[in-house]
Amino acid sequence: MTHDAPEPETLEQLVAERVGTGRDMTWRQFEDRAVDEESGHKPSRDTLWKIGNGKPTKIDRRVVGAVAAGLELPLRRVQLAAAYQLTGLLVSEVSGADVLHRPGADPDGPLVREALRDGEG
């Protein structure tokens, strides 16, 4: 019996599921909380709204950090969602290392194992 892997999360989904009318927080609350812990960057309400509504906007690591803080989610979870949304690629952990790959590709294949072994030496 095979199980389909769940669809990876996107940054848009993380925001849309938690922010707005009838959700856990209002846009104003999200904006107030969305401050990147590392840089202190605070994206505009417009940028945050565009992310949650799937509209084009500039996203960098400071914005990703601010979204994580605003949603009170682990930074890594938000980083992975942003990576998938922006590139269509997934990140899987193999032998303690992160491996970037296409959906459906085996991140634990022989070439990956060989590359990880070569990187140790």
PDB file of C-alpha atoms in Angstrom, residues 49-105:
ATOM      1  CA  TRP A  49      -0.960  41.032   2.896  1.00  0.00           C
ATOM      2  CA  LYS A  50       0.556  40.191  -0.509  1.00  0.00           C
ATOM      3  CA  ILE A  51       2.259  37.112   0.959  1.00  0.00           C
ATOM      4  CA  GLY A  52      -0.986  35.857   2.516  1.00  0.00           C
ATOM      5  CA  ASN A  53      -2.964  36.496  -0.659  1.00  0.00           C
ATOM      6  CA  GLY A  54      -0.501  35.035  -3.158  1.00  0.00           C
ATOM      7  CA  LYS A  55       0.398  38.347  -4.796  1.00  0.00           C
ATOM      8  CA  PRO A  56       3.896  39.030  -6.121  1.00  0.00           C
ATOM      9  CA  THR A  57       6.194  40.737  -3.627  1.00  0.00           C
ATOM     10  CA  LYS A  58       9.868  40.747  -2.716  1.00  0.00           C
ATOM     11  CA  ILE A  59      10.674  38.083  -0.139  1.00  0.00           C
ATOM     12  CA  ASP A  60      14.078  37.766   1.479  1.00  0.00           C
ATOM     13  CA  ARG A  61      15.355  36.057   4.615  1.00  0.00           C
ATOM     14  CA  ARG A  62      14.429  39.069   6.783  1.00  0.00           C
ATOM     15  CA  VAL A  63      10.819  38.872   5.577  1.00  0.00           C
ATOM     16  CA  VAL A  64      10.783  35.110   6.184  1.00  0.00           C
ATOM     17  CA  GLY A  65      12.085  35.678   9.715  1.00  0.00           C
ATOM     18  CA  ALA A  66       9.437  38.329  10.323  1.00  0.00           C
ATOM     19  CA  VAL A  67       6.664  36.027   9.076  1.00  0.00           C
ATOM     20  CA  ALA A  68       7.894  33.265  11.414  1.00  0.00           C
ATOM     21  CA  ALA A  69       7.863  35.671  14.359  1.00  0.00           C
ATOM     22  CA  GLY A  70       4.471  37.088  13.406  1.00  0.00           C
ATOM     23  CA  LEU A  71       2.893  33.656  13.112  1.00  0.00           C
ATOM     24  CA  GLU A  72       4.792  32.348  16.152  1.00  0.00           C
ATOM     25  CA  LEU A  73       6.014  29.369  14.122  1.00  0.00           C
ATOM     26  CA  PRO A  74       9.470  27.778  14.071  1.00  0.00           C
ATOM     27  CA  LEU A  75      11.770  29.634  11.666  1.00  0.00           C
ATOM     28  CA  ARG A  76      12.789  26.414   9.897  1.00  0.00           C
ATOM     29  CA  ARG A  77       9.164  25.543   9.093  1.00  0.00           C
ATOM     30  CA  VAL A  78       8.615  28.972   7.547  1.00  0.00           C
ATOM     31  CA  GLN A  79      11.950  28.794   5.684  1.00  0.00           C
ATOM     32  CA  LEU A  80      10.986  25.437   4.158  1.00  0.00           C
ATOM     33  CA  ALA A  81       7.572  26.787   3.134  1.00  0.00           C
ATOM     34  CA  ALA A  82       9.196  29.828   1.523  1.00  0.00           C
ATOM     35  CA  ALA A  83      11.777  27.675  -0.275  1.00  0.00           C
ATOM     36  CA  TYR A  84       9.079  25.448  -1.724  1.00  0.00           C
ATOM     37  CA  GLN A  85       6.863  28.371  -2.755  1.00  0.00           C
ATOM     38  CA  LEU A  86       9.688  30.287  -4.423  1.00  0.00           C
ATOM     39  CA  THR A  87      11.610  27.420  -6.044  1.00  0.00           C
ATOM     40  CA  GLY A  88       9.302  24.410  -6.169  1.00  0.00           C
ATOM     41  CA  LEU A  89      12.047  22.398  -4.469  1.00  0.00           C
ATOM     42  CA  LEU A  90      11.873  20.455  -1.220  1.00  0.00           C
ATOM     43  CA  VAL A  91      14.429  20.068   1.542  1.00  0.00           C
ATOM     44  CA  SER A  92      14.809  16.663   3.196  1.00  0.00           C
ATOM     45  CA  GLU A  93      17.179  15.603   5.936  1.00  0.00           C
ATOM     46  CA  VAL A  94      19.466  12.730   4.987  1.00  0.00           C
ATOM     47  CA  SER A  95      22.111  11.510   7.443  1.00  0.00           C
ATOM     48  CA  GLY A  96      21.983  14.801   9.310  1.00  0.00           C
ATOM     49  CA  ALA A  97      22.408  16.926   6.176  1.00  0.00           C
ATOM     50  CA  ASP A  98      19.830  18.967   4.272  1.00  0.00           C
ATOM     51  CA  VAL A  99      19.254  17.806   0.699  1.00  0.00           C
ATOM     52  CA  LEU A 100      17.430  20.000  -1.833  1.00  0.00           C
ATOM     53  CA  HIS A 101      15.431  18.045  -4.412  1.00  0.00           C
ATOM     54  CA  ARG A 102      12.444  18.008  -6.772  1.00  0.00           C
ATOM     55  CA  PRO A 103       9.133  16.707  -5.442  1.00  0.00           C
ATOM     56  CA  GLY A 104       8.952  12.977  -6.126  1.00  0.00           C
ATOM     57  CA  ALA A 105      12.739  12.564  -6.357  1.00  0.00           C
TER      58      ALA A 105
END
